[in-house]
Amino acid sequence: MFKLLVHIKKYKKECVLGPLFKLLEALLELFVPLIIARIIDNGIGGSDKGYVIGMVCLLVGLGVVGLAFSITAQYFAAKAAVGFSARVKHELFRHIESLSWTELDSVGTSTLITRMTSDMNQIQNGVNLTLRLLLRSPFVVFGAMIMAFTINIQAALIFVAAIPALSVVVFGIMLWCIPLYKKVQSRLDKVLGITRENLTGVRVIRAFCKEDEEIQSFTQHNNELTRSQKFVGRISALMNPLTYVIINLAIIWLIQTGAVQVNDGTLSQGDVVALYNYMSQILVELIKLANLIINLTKSVACGNRVQAVFEIHSSQEVSADDTVHGSEDYAVEFRNVSLKYANAGEEALTGMDFAVKRGETVGIIGGTGSGKSSLVNLIPRFYDATGGEVLINGRLAESYQPEELRMKIGIVPQKAVLFKGSIRENMQWGKADATDEEIMAAARIAQAADVIESKGGLDHEIEQGGKNLSGGQRQRFTIARALVRDPEILILDDSASALDFATDAALRKAIREMDSQPTVFIVSQRTSSIQHADKIIVLDDGKIAGIGKHADLLESCPVYSEIYNSQFKKEAV
């Protein structure tokens, strides 16, 4: 948690002025019981109305000045807390963006969202309260005790006994609660994860009539969260009654001692009222301090969770070896490559060994779970090979800076993802300075030009996730977005599954006729989409079952012929 405070350095002035003005307000507050004592002893006791009015005006003046100090302190504390939170969120988001897919898979999306939102809001609240109350409350508590000594030493000893007892209660409950709040936040992660899955897959849940099972699962995890919150809430709730009991016992002791001394003439009535007010001030401030500590325990727990994300470092490093290890005639080479995902029991890919020349079109096919997406994800280095070497233009993939490597590659993932904004803004993700002519040229290749015209042009607004487009339109736009970059290597990861056969064929023909002649990887379940490729790689359970052209594989590769025959009737039938 405390490592995060490096981000508050920019707000040093606010961190000083906020508590300073709060201490000035507290200092004025400490004079109030003395003024009231003078009103009782000198004004009321001496029947001096003028003195009473003068002291009341002084109290009003102290109140106005104290209010001004309080508002100023709040302004500086809020400015520092909000600014600190914004900087940490910015750095946290930047750090998350720097992590490889391996780390993102391990941490989980729901956990990262919780730490970016709920945890950061709790930290911001904790910083605000700390700047306003962390110094003020102890200052008032010990200030009231010192002022009590100036009135009467014997009565002030009651304060000396009460304050340590209160401290034991406050800090004991704080130390008890910190680990419990960590458990609460981890269970909140689970609830958010289930909620996110349900909202994302609501159509699938309804299609398979799984509403009751999902409601039961959510209820179970939500009840666990509720029980944890209730348990830690009960412990935190002990704070107020215990402190009230100690304070009220101290007040009873104080009044009894004061009454005896007033009767003896060693203490005035105004002084007893002043001592009572100081004890009340201590009560109020310790309740504030107790609530502050409860919030601080939550903030520290949340801060530790956020810091844990910062301490996760990307497993991908850039190699200093940028020499050419292979022929530059090959756009991509795999040399005995294997891939094992983090925490997985078995390798997803084994013995991947092939080379692809520049400008070639490579088809990748295989059954579900055979490793097709895993294979193409190694090219832009979304994952690092756990064995063997991946070469891009003769250089190790690890020797490229991630941005340099990915600028050479246009990739269209299985899930078509579009962002809220105009068609033009979505297309410019591929190339930030792309002109309308370049966008339309890419759209024509992707068979999306007619869609743009039917929508009224490039200014048409796309909703979040492309909800106002059909599945085929989304796929064509994502392909166009990749083509705008005019990439050296184009990866189509089963990205034409929603297209009809005629559109799919027109798309592949247009890509083959591109002037730049990119190296194309087509991942598909359809043999019709890849049968004209220069090379077809057939995968089976993470291994290469065959490499060659369509006609050769029909003869030599049982896996490929089985897939082909399942999609097309055998000529003999």
Coordinates of C-alpha atoms in Angstrom, one line a residue:
M1 CA 0.0 0.0 0.0
F2 CA 2.6 2.5 1.1
K3 CA 4.5 2.1 -2.2
L4 CA 1.6 3.7 -3.9
L5 CA 2.2 6.9 -2.0
V6 CA 5.0 7.8 -4.4
H7 CA 2.2 9.0 -6.7
I8 CA 1.1 11.7 -4.2
K9 CA 4.5 13.6 -4.4
K10 CA 2.9 16.0 -6.9
Y11 CA 0.5 17.1 -4.2
K12 CA 3.0 17.9 -1.5
K13 CA 1.5 21.4 -1.0
E14 CA -2.0 20.1 -0.6
C15 CA -0.8 17.4 1.8
V16 CA 0.7 20.0 4.0
L17 CA -2.0 22.7 3.8
G18 CA -5.0 20.3 4.2
P19 CA -3.9 19.0 7.6
L20 CA -2.5 22.4 8.6
F21 CA -5.9 24.2 8.2
K22 CA -7.6 21.3 10.0
L23 CA -5.2 21.7 12.9
L24 CA -5.9 25.5 13.0
E25 CA -9.6 24.7 13.1
A26 CA -9.0 22.2 16.0
L27 CA -6.9 24.8 17.9
L28 CA -9.8 27.2 17.8
E29 CA -12.1 24.4 19.0
L30 CA -9.9 23.9 22.0
F31 CA -10.5 27.4 23.2
V32 CA -14.3 27.1 23.2
P33 CA -14.6 25.3 26.6
L34 CA -12.4 27.9 28.3
I35 CA -14.6 30.7 26.9
I36 CA -17.8 28.9 28.1
A37 CA -16.2 28.5 31.5
R38 CA -15.5 32.3 31.6
I39 CA -19.1 33.0 30.6
I40 CA -20.4 30.8 33.5
D41 CA -18.0 32.1 36.1
N42 CA -17.6 35.7 35.2
G43 CA -20.6 36.6 33.1
I44 CA -23.5 34.6 34.6
G45 CA -21.9 34.4 38.1
G46 CA -21.3 38.1 38.1
S47 CA -24.6 39.0 36.3
D48 CA -22.6 40.9 33.7
K49 CA -24.7 40.8 30.5
G50 CA -22.2 42.8 28.5
Y51 CA -19.4 40.3 29.3
V52 CA -21.7 37.4 28.2
I53 CA -22.6 39.1 24.9
G54 CA -19.0 39.8 24.2
M55 CA -18.0 36.2 24.8
V56 CA -20.9 34.9 22.7
C57 CA -19.7 37.2 19.8
L58 CA -16.2 35.8 20.3
L59 CA -17.6 32.2 20.0
V60 CA -19.5 33.2 16.8
G61 CA -16.3 34.7 15.4
L62 CA -14.3 31.5 16.3
G63 CA -17.1 29.5 14.6
V64 CA -16.9 31.5 11.4
V65 CA -13.1 31.4 11.2
G66 CA -13.2 27.7 12.0
L67 CA -15.7 27.0 9.2
A68 CA -13.4 28.9 6.8
F69 CA -10.4 26.8 7.9
S70 CA -12.5 23.6 7.6
I71 CA -13.7 24.3 4.0
T72 CA -10.1 25.2 3.0
A73 CA -8.8 22.0 4.5
Q74 CA -11.5 20.0 2.8
Y75 CA -10.6 21.6 -0.6
F76 CA -6.9 20.8 -0.3
A77 CA -7.6 17.2 1.0
A78 CA -10.1 16.5 -1.8
K79 CA -7.7 17.9 -4.5
A80 CA -4.9 15.7 -3.2
A81 CA -7.0 12.6 -2.9
V82 CA -8.7 12.9 -6.3
G83 CA -5.4 13.8 -8.0
F84 CA -3.6 10.9 -6.3
S85 CA -6.3 8.4 -7.3
A86 CA -6.3 9.6 -10.9
R87 CA -2.6 9.2 -11.2
V88 CA -2.6 5.7 -9.6
K89 CA -5.5 4.6 -11.9
H90 CA -3.6 6.0 -14.9
E91 CA -0.4 4.1 -13.9
L92 CA -2.4 1.0 -13.0
F93 CA -4.1 0.9 -16.4
R94 CA -0.8 1.5 -18.2
H95 CA 0.8 -1.3 -16.2
I96 CA -2.1 -3.7 -17.0
E97 CA -1.7 -2.8 -20.7
S98 CA 2.0 -3.7 -20.5
L99 CA 1.3 -7.2 -19.2
S100 CA 1.3 -10.2 -21.5
W101 CA -1.7 -12.4 -22.1
T102 CA -0.2 -14.9 -19.8
E103 CA -0.4 -12.6 -16.8
L104 CA -3.8 -11.3 -17.8
D105 CA -5.1 -14.9 -18.0
S106 CA -3.7 -15.7 -14.5
V107 CA -5.1 -12.6 -12.7
G108 CA -8.5 -12.5 -14.4
T109 CA -10.6 -9.8 -15.8
S110 CA -13.1 -9.4 -13.0
T111 CA -10.2 -9.0 -10.4
L112 CA -8.6 -6.3 -12.5
I113 CA -11.9 -4.4 -12.9
T114 CA -12.5 -4.6 -9.1
R115 CA -9.1 -3.2 -8.4
M116 CA -9.5 -0.4 -11.0
T117 CA -12.8 0.7 -9.6
S118 CA -14.0 -0.4 -6.1
D119 CA -10.5 -0.7 -4.6
M120 CA -9.3 2.6 -6.1
N121 CA -12.4 4.4 -4.8
Q122 CA -11.8 3.1 -1.3
I123 CA -8.2 4.2 -1.5
Q124 CA -9.2 7.7 -2.6
N125 CA -11.7 7.9 0.3
G126 CA -9.0 6.7 2.7
V127 CA -6.5 9.4 1.5
N128 CA -9.1 12.1 1.9
L129 CA -10.1 11.1 5.4
T130 CA -6.4 10.7 6.4
L131 CA -5.5 14.2 5.4
R132 CA -8.5 15.7 7.2
L133 CA -8.7 13.6 10.4
L134 CA -5.5 11.6 11.0
L135 CA -3.7 14.5 12.6
R136 CA -6.8 16.5 13.8
S137 CA -8.3 13.8 16.0
P138 CA -5.1 13.0 18.0
F139 CA -4.3 16.7 18.2
V140 CA -7.7 17.4 19.8
V141 CA -7.5 14.4 22.1
F142 CA -4.1 15.3 23.5
G143 CA -4.8 19.0 23.2
A144 CA -7.9 18.5 25.4
M145 CA -5.8 16.6 27.9
I146 CA -3.2 19.3 28.1
M147 CA -5.9 22.0 28.5
A148 CA -7.4 19.9 31.3
F149 CA -4.1 20.0 33.1
T150 CA -4.1 23.8 32.9
I151 CA -7.5 23.8 34.7
N152 CA -6.9 21.1 37.4
I153 CA -4.2 18.4 37.6
Q154 CA -6.2 16.0 39.7
A155 CA -9.2 16.0 37.3
A156 CA -6.8 15.8 34.3
L157 CA -5.5 12.5 35.6
I158 CA -8.8 11.0 34.6
F159 CA -8.0 11.9 31.0
V160 CA -4.6 10.2 31.3
A161 CA -6.4 6.9 32.4
A162 CA -9.2 7.1 29.8
I163 CA -7.1 7.8 26.6
P164 CA -4.9 4.6 26.8
A165 CA -7.9 2.5 27.4
L166 CA -9.6 3.9 24.4
S167 CA -6.5 3.4 22.3
V168 CA -6.3 -0.3 23.2
V169 CA -9.9 -0.7 22.0
V170 CA -9.5 1.3 18.8
F171 CA -6.2 -0.2 17.6
G172 CA -7.1 -3.7 18.8
I173 CA -10.2 -3.8 16.6
M174 CA -8.2 -2.2 13.7
L175 CA -5.6 -5.0 13.8
W176 CA -8.3 -7.6 14.0
C177 CA -10.2 -6.2 11.0
I178 CA -7.5 -5.7 8.4
P179 CA -7.1 -9.4 7.3
L180 CA -10.9 -9.8 7.4
Y181 CA -11.4 -7.0 4.9
K182 CA -8.9 -8.7 2.6
K183 CA -11.2 -11.8 2.6
V184 CA -14.2 -9.6 1.9
Q185 CA -12.6 -8.0 -1.1
S186 CA -11.5 -11.4 -2.6
R187 CA -15.1 -12.7 -2.2
L188 CA -16.3 -9.6 -3.9
D189 CA -14.0 -10.5 -6.8
K190 CA -15.8 -13.8 -7.2
V191 CA -19.3 -12.2 -7.1
L192 CA -18.2 -9.7 -9.8
G193 CA -16.7 -12.5 -11.9
I194 CA -20.0 -14.4 -11.9
T195 CA -22.0 -11.2 -12.6
R196 CA -19.7 -10.4 -15.6
E197 CA -20.0 -13.9 -17.0
N198 CA -23.8 -13.8 -16.6
L199 CA -24.2 -10.4 -18.3
T200 CA -21.8 -11.4 -21.1
G201 CA -23.4 -14.8 -21.7
V202 CA -27.0 -14.0 -20.9
R203 CA -28.3 -15.2 -24.3
V204 CA -26.5 -18.5 -23.9
I205 CA -27.8 -18.9 -20.4
R206 CA -31.4 -18.4 -21.6
A207 CA -30.9 -20.6 -24.6
F208 CA -30.0 -23.5 -22.4
C209 CA -32.5 -22.7 -19.7
K210 CA -29.7 -22.3 -17.1
E211 CA -31.2 -19.4 -15.3
D212 CA -31.9 -21.3 -12.1
E213 CA -28.4 -22.8 -11.9
E214 CA -26.8 -19.4 -12.4
I215 CA -29.1 -17.8 -9.8
Q216 CA -28.2 -20.5 -7.4
S217 CA -24.4 -20.1 -8.0
F218 CA -24.7 -16.3 -7.6
T219 CA -26.8 -16.6 -4.5
Q220 CA -24.2 -19.0 -2.9
H221 CA -21.2 -16.7 -3.6
N222 CA -23.2 -13.6 -2.6
N223 CA -24.2 -15.2 0.7
E224 CA -20.6 -16.0 1.4
L225 CA -19.7 -12.4 0.7
T226 CA -22.7 -11.3 2.9
R227 CA -21.6 -13.5 5.8
S228 CA -18.0 -12.2 5.6
Q229 CA -19.2 -8.6 5.6
K230 CA -21.6 -9.2 8.5
F231 CA -18.8 -10.9 10.5
V232 CA -16.3 -8.0 10.0
G233 CA -19.2 -5.5 10.4
R234 CA -20.0 -7.0 13.9
I235 CA -16.4 -6.6 14.9
S236 CA -16.2 -3.0 13.6
A237 CA -19.5 -2.3 15.3
L238 CA -17.9 -3.0 18.7
M239 CA -15.9 0.2 18.3
N240 CA -18.6 2.7 19.1
P241 CA -20.3 1.0 22.1
L242 CA -16.9 0.2 23.8
T243 CA -15.6 3.7 23.3
Y244 CA -18.9 5.2 24.6
V245 CA -18.7 3.0 27.7
I246 CA -15.2 4.0 28.5
I247 CA -15.9 7.7 27.9
N248 CA -19.1 7.8 29.9
L249 CA -17.4 6.0 32.8
A250 CA -14.7 8.7 32.6
I251 CA -17.3 11.4 32.6
I252 CA -19.0 10.0 35.7
W253 CA -15.7 9.8 37.4
L254 CA -14.9 13.4 36.3
I255 CA -18.3 14.8 37.5
Q256 CA -17.9 13.1 40.9
T257 CA -14.4 14.4 41.3
G258 CA -15.4 17.9 40.1
A259 CA -18.4 18.0 42.5
V260 CA -16.2 17.3 45.5
Q261 CA -13.7 20.0 44.5
V262 CA -16.4 22.5 43.8
N263 CA -17.8 21.8 47.2
D264 CA -14.3 22.4 48.7
G265 CA -13.9 25.6 46.7
T266 CA -10.8 24.4 44.8
L267 CA -12.7 24.3 41.5
S268 CA -15.2 26.6 39.9
Q269 CA -18.5 25.5 38.3
G270 CA -17.3 26.8 34.9
D271 CA -14.1 24.7 35.2
V272 CA -16.2 21.6 35.7
V273 CA -18.2 22.4 32.6
A274 CA -15.0 23.1 30.7
L275 CA -13.6 19.7 31.8
Y276 CA -16.8 18.0 30.8
N277 CA -16.7 19.7 27.4
Y278 CA -13.1 18.6 26.9
M279 CA -14.1 15.0 27.7
S280 CA -17.0 15.3 25.2
Q281 CA -14.6 16.6 22.6
I282 CA -12.3 13.6 23.2
L283 CA -15.4 11.3 22.8
V284 CA -16.4 12.9 19.5
E285 CA -12.8 12.8 18.1
L286 CA -12.1 9.3 19.2
I287 CA -15.4 8.1 17.5
K288 CA -14.2 10.0 14.4
L289 CA -10.8 8.3 14.8
A290 CA -12.4 4.9 15.2
N291 CA -14.4 5.4 12.0
L292 CA -11.3 6.7 10.3
I293 CA -9.3 3.6 11.3
I294 CA -12.1 1.4 10.0
N295 CA -11.9 3.2 6.7
L296 CA -8.1 3.1 6.8
T297 CA -8.1 -0.7 7.3
K298 CA -10.3 -1.0 4.2
S299 CA -8.1 1.4 2.3
V300 CA -4.9 -0.5 3.3
A301 CA -6.4 -3.8 2.3
C302 CA -7.5 -2.4 -1.0
G303 CA -4.1 -0.6 -1.5
N304 CA -2.3 -3.9 -0.9
R305 CA -4.4 -5.5 -3.6
V306 CA -3.7 -2.7 -6.1
Q307 CA 0.0 -2.9 -5.2
A308 CA -0.1 -6.6 -5.9
V309 CA -1.1 -5.9 -9.5
F310 CA 1.9 -3.4 -9.8
E311 CA 4.2 -6.2 -8.6
I312 CA 3.2 -8.5 -11.4
H313 CA 5.7 -8.1 -14.2
S314 CA 5.4 -9.2 -17.7
S315 CA 7.1 -12.5 -18.5
Q316 CA 7.9 -11.2 -22.0
E317 CA 11.3 -9.5 -22.4
V318 CA 12.9 -8.1 -25.5
S319 CA 16.1 -10.1 -26.5
A320 CA 19.2 -8.1 -27.3
D321 CA 20.0 -10.7 -30.0
D322 CA 18.6 -8.9 -33.2
T323 CA 20.8 -10.8 -35.6
V324 CA 19.3 -12.7 -38.6
H325 CA 19.0 -16.4 -37.7
G326 CA 17.3 -17.6 -40.8
S327 CA 16.5 -16.7 -44.4
E328 CA 14.9 -13.3 -44.9
D329 CA 12.9 -14.9 -47.8
Y330 CA 10.8 -16.5 -45.1
A331 CA 8.2 -14.3 -43.4
V332 CA 7.6 -16.7 -40.6
E333 CA 9.5 -19.8 -39.4
F334 CA 8.6 -22.1 -36.6
R335 CA 11.5 -24.3 -35.4
N336 CA 10.4 -27.2 -33.2
V337 CA 8.1 -24.8 -31.3
S338 CA 6.0 -25.9 -28.3
L339 CA 3.6 -23.9 -26.1
K340 CA 2.4 -24.6 -22.6
Y341 CA 0.0 -22.2 -20.9
A342 CA 0.6 -21.1 -17.3
N343 CA -0.7 -23.6 -14.8
A344 CA -1.7 -26.0 -17.6
G345 CA -1.0 -29.7 -17.2
E346 CA -0.1 -30.4 -20.8
E347 CA 1.4 -28.6 -23.8
A348 CA -1.1 -26.9 -26.1
L349 CA 1.3 -27.2 -29.0
T350 CA 4.2 -29.6 -29.6
G351 CA 6.8 -29.9 -32.3
M352 CA 5.6 -27.0 -34.6
D353 CA 8.2 -27.0 -37.4
F354 CA 7.4 -25.2 -40.7
A355 CA 8.5 -22.1 -42.8
V356 CA 6.3 -19.7 -44.8
K357 CA 7.7 -17.6 -47.6
R358 CA 6.8 -14.0 -48.1
G359 CA 3.5 -13.5 -49.9
E360 CA 2.3 -17.1 -49.4
T361 CA -1.2 -17.9 -48.2
V362 CA -1.3 -20.5 -45.4
G363 CA -4.4 -22.3 -44.3
I364 CA -4.6 -23.7 -40.8
I365 CA -7.3 -26.3 -40.0
G366 CA -8.1 -28.9 -37.3
G367 CA -10.6 -30.0 -34.9
T368 CA -11.9 -28.0 -31.9
G369 CA -9.1 -27.5 -29.4
S370 CA -6.4 -28.7 -31.8
G371 CA -4.3 -25.5 -31.2
K372 CA -5.1 -23.3 -34.2
S373 CA -5.5 -20.0 -32.4
S374 CA -2.6 -20.9 -30.1
L375 CA -0.4 -21.3 -33.1
V376 CA -1.2 -17.9 -34.7
N377 CA -1.1 -16.1 -31.4
L378 CA 2.7 -16.9 -31.2
I379 CA 3.3 -14.9 -34.4
P380 CA 2.4 -11.4 -32.9
R381 CA 3.9 -12.7 -29.6
F382 CA 0.7 -12.6 -27.6
Y383 CA 2.2 -15.6 -25.9
D384 CA 5.9 -16.7 -25.8
A385 CA 6.8 -20.2 -27.1
T386 CA 7.9 -22.3 -24.1
G387 CA 10.2 -24.3 -26.4
G388 CA 11.8 -23.8 -29.8
E389 CA 12.1 -20.6 -31.8
V390 CA 9.7 -18.4 -33.7
L391 CA 11.3 -16.3 -36.4
I392 CA 9.8 -13.3 -38.2
N393 CA 11.7 -12.1 -41.3
G394 CA 14.7 -14.2 -40.1
R395 CA 14.8 -12.6 -36.7
L396 CA 13.7 -14.1 -33.4
A397 CA 10.3 -12.8 -32.4
E398 CA 11.7 -12.0 -29.0
S399 CA 14.2 -9.5 -30.5
Y400 CA 11.5 -7.2 -31.7
Q401 CA 9.9 -4.5 -29.6
P402 CA 6.2 -5.4 -29.2
E403 CA 5.1 -2.3 -31.0
E404 CA 7.5 -2.8 -33.9
L405 CA 6.5 -6.5 -34.3
R406 CA 2.8 -5.8 -34.2
M407 CA 2.9 -2.9 -36.6
K408 CA 4.0 -5.5 -39.2
I409 CA 1.0 -7.7 -38.5
G410 CA -2.7 -7.3 -39.1
I411 CA -4.7 -9.7 -36.9
V412 CA -8.4 -10.4 -36.9
P413 CA -9.4 -12.4 -33.8
Q414 CA -12.2 -15.0 -33.6
K415 CA -14.4 -12.6 -31.7
A416 CA -15.2 -9.5 -33.7
V417 CA -14.6 -6.5 -31.3
L418 CA -15.7 -3.0 -32.3
F419 CA -15.7 0.1 -30.1
K420 CA -18.2 2.8 -29.6
G421 CA -17.6 5.6 -32.2
S422 CA -17.9 6.2 -35.9
I423 CA -16.8 3.7 -38.5
R424 CA -13.9 6.0 -39.3
E425 CA -12.7 6.0 -35.7
N426 CA -12.9 2.2 -35.6
M427 CA -10.9 1.9 -38.9
Q428 CA -8.2 4.2 -37.6
W429 CA -7.3 1.8 -34.9
G430 CA -5.5 0.0 -37.6
K431 CA -3.7 3.1 -38.8
A432 CA -4.1 6.4 -36.8
D433 CA -3.6 8.7 -39.8
A434 CA -5.6 6.6 -42.3
T435 CA -7.4 8.8 -44.9
D436 CA -11.0 8.2 -46.0
E437 CA -9.6 6.8 -49.3
E438 CA -7.4 4.3 -47.5
I439 CA -10.3 3.2 -45.3
M440 CA -12.6 2.7 -48.3
A441 CA -9.9 0.8 -50.2
A442 CA -9.5 -1.6 -47.2
A443 CA -13.3 -1.8 -46.9
R444 CA -13.6 -2.8 -50.6
I445 CA -11.1 -5.6 -50.0
A446 CA -13.0 -6.7 -46.9
Q447 CA -16.3 -6.6 -48.8
A448 CA -17.6 -3.9 -46.4
A449 CA -17.9 -1.0 -48.8
D450 CA -21.5 -1.6 -49.5
V451 CA -22.2 -1.8 -45.7
I452 CA -20.6 1.6 -45.2
E453 CA -22.6 3.1 -48.1
S454 CA -25.9 1.6 -46.7
K455 CA -25.1 3.2 -43.3
G456 CA -24.6 6.6 -44.8
G457 CA -20.8 6.8 -44.8
L458 CA -17.9 6.7 -42.4
D459 CA -19.5 9.0 -39.9
H460 CA -22.1 6.3 -38.9
E461 CA -22.0 5.6 -35.2
I462 CA -21.2 2.1 -34.1
E463 CA -22.5 1.1 -30.6
Q464 CA -20.3 -0.5 -28.0
G465 CA -19.3 -4.0 -29.2
G466 CA -21.0 -3.3 -32.6
K467 CA -24.4 -4.2 -31.3
N468 CA -26.2 -2.3 -34.1
L469 CA -24.4 -4.5 -36.7
S470 CA -25.0 -8.1 -37.8
G471 CA -22.3 -10.7 -37.1
G472 CA -21.1 -10.7 -40.7
Q473 CA -20.9 -6.9 -40.8
R474 CA -18.8 -6.9 -37.6
Q475 CA -16.4 -9.4 -39.1
R476 CA -16.0 -7.5 -42.3
F477 CA -15.3 -4.3 -40.4
T478 CA -12.7 -6.0 -38.2
I479 CA -11.0 -7.4 -41.4
A480 CA -11.0 -3.9 -42.9
R481 CA -9.5 -2.5 -39.8
A482 CA -6.6 -4.9 -40.1
L483 CA -6.2 -4.2 -43.8
V484 CA -6.0 -0.5 -43.3
R485 CA -2.6 -1.0 -41.8
D486 CA -1.4 -2.7 -45.1
P487 CA 0.4 -5.3 -43.0
E488 CA 3.2 -7.6 -44.0
I489 CA 1.5 -10.5 -42.3
L490 CA -2.2 -10.9 -42.2
I491 CA -3.8 -13.3 -39.7
L492 CA -7.5 -14.2 -40.1
D493 CA -8.3 -16.3 -37.1
D494 CA -11.6 -17.9 -38.1
S495 CA -12.8 -14.4 -38.8
A496 CA -15.1 -15.2 -41.8
S497 CA -17.3 -17.8 -40.0
A498 CA -20.3 -15.5 -40.3
L499 CA -19.9 -14.7 -44.0
D500 CA -21.7 -16.6 -46.7
F501 CA -19.6 -18.7 -49.1
A502 CA -19.8 -16.1 -51.9
T503 CA -18.6 -13.2 -49.7
D504 CA -15.9 -15.4 -48.2
A505 CA -14.7 -16.3 -51.7
A506 CA -14.7 -12.7 -52.8
L507 CA -12.8 -11.7 -49.7
R508 CA -10.1 -14.3 -50.3
K509 CA -9.8 -13.3 -54.0
A510 CA -9.5 -9.6 -53.1
I511 CA -6.8 -10.3 -50.6
R512 CA -4.8 -12.4 -53.1
E513 CA -5.0 -9.5 -55.6
M514 CA -3.6 -6.9 -53.1
D515 CA -0.6 -5.0 -54.5
S516 CA 1.4 -5.4 -51.2
Q517 CA 1.0 -9.2 -51.4
P518 CA 1.0 -9.9 -47.6
T519 CA 1.7 -13.2 -46.1
V520 CA -1.7 -14.5 -45.1
F521 CA -2.6 -17.0 -42.4
I522 CA -6.2 -18.2 -42.6
V523 CA -7.5 -20.2 -39.6
S524 CA -10.8 -21.8 -40.6
Q525 CA -13.1 -24.7 -39.9
R526 CA -14.1 -24.7 -43.6
T527 CA -12.0 -26.6 -46.1
S528 CA -13.5 -24.5 -48.8
S529 CA -11.9 -21.4 -47.3
I530 CA -8.4 -22.8 -47.4
Q531 CA -8.3 -25.4 -50.2
H532 CA -6.7 -22.9 -52.6
A533 CA -4.0 -21.9 -50.1
D534 CA -0.3 -22.3 -51.1
K535 CA 0.2 -24.4 -48.0
I536 CA -2.2 -26.1 -45.5
I537 CA -1.2 -27.0 -42.0
V538 CA -3.4 -29.6 -40.4
L539 CA -3.4 -29.7 -36.6
D540 CA -4.6 -32.6 -34.3
D541 CA -4.4 -32.3 -30.5
G542 CA -1.6 -29.7 -30.6
K543 CA 0.6 -31.6 -33.2
I544 CA 1.0 -31.2 -36.9
A545 CA -0.9 -34.0 -38.6
G546 CA 0.0 -32.9 -42.1
I547 CA 1.4 -30.1 -44.3
G548 CA 0.8 -29.6 -48.0
K549 CA -1.6 -28.6 -50.7
H550 CA -5.3 -29.6 -50.7
A551 CA -5.0 -32.4 -53.2
D552 CA -2.0 -34.0 -51.5
L553 CA -3.5 -33.8 -48.1
L554 CA -6.7 -35.6 -49.3
E555 CA -4.5 -38.5 -50.2
S556 CA -1.9 -38.5 -47.4
C557 CA -3.6 -37.0 -44.3
P558 CA -6.6 -38.9 -42.7
V559 CA -7.4 -36.0 -40.4
Y560 CA -7.8 -33.6 -43.3
S561 CA -9.7 -36.0 -45.5
E562 CA -12.1 -36.7 -42.6
I563 CA -12.8 -33.0 -42.2
Y564 CA -13.3 -32.5 -45.9
N565 CA -15.6 -35.5 -46.3
S566 CA -17.7 -34.3 -43.3
Q567 CA -18.3 -31.1 -45.2
F568 CA -18.6 -32.3 -48.8
K569 CA -20.2 -35.5 -50.1
K570 CA -17.8 -38.1 -51.4
E571 CA -17.8 -38.3 -55.1
A572 CA -18.5 -42.0 -54.9
V573 CA -21.7 -41.5 -53.0

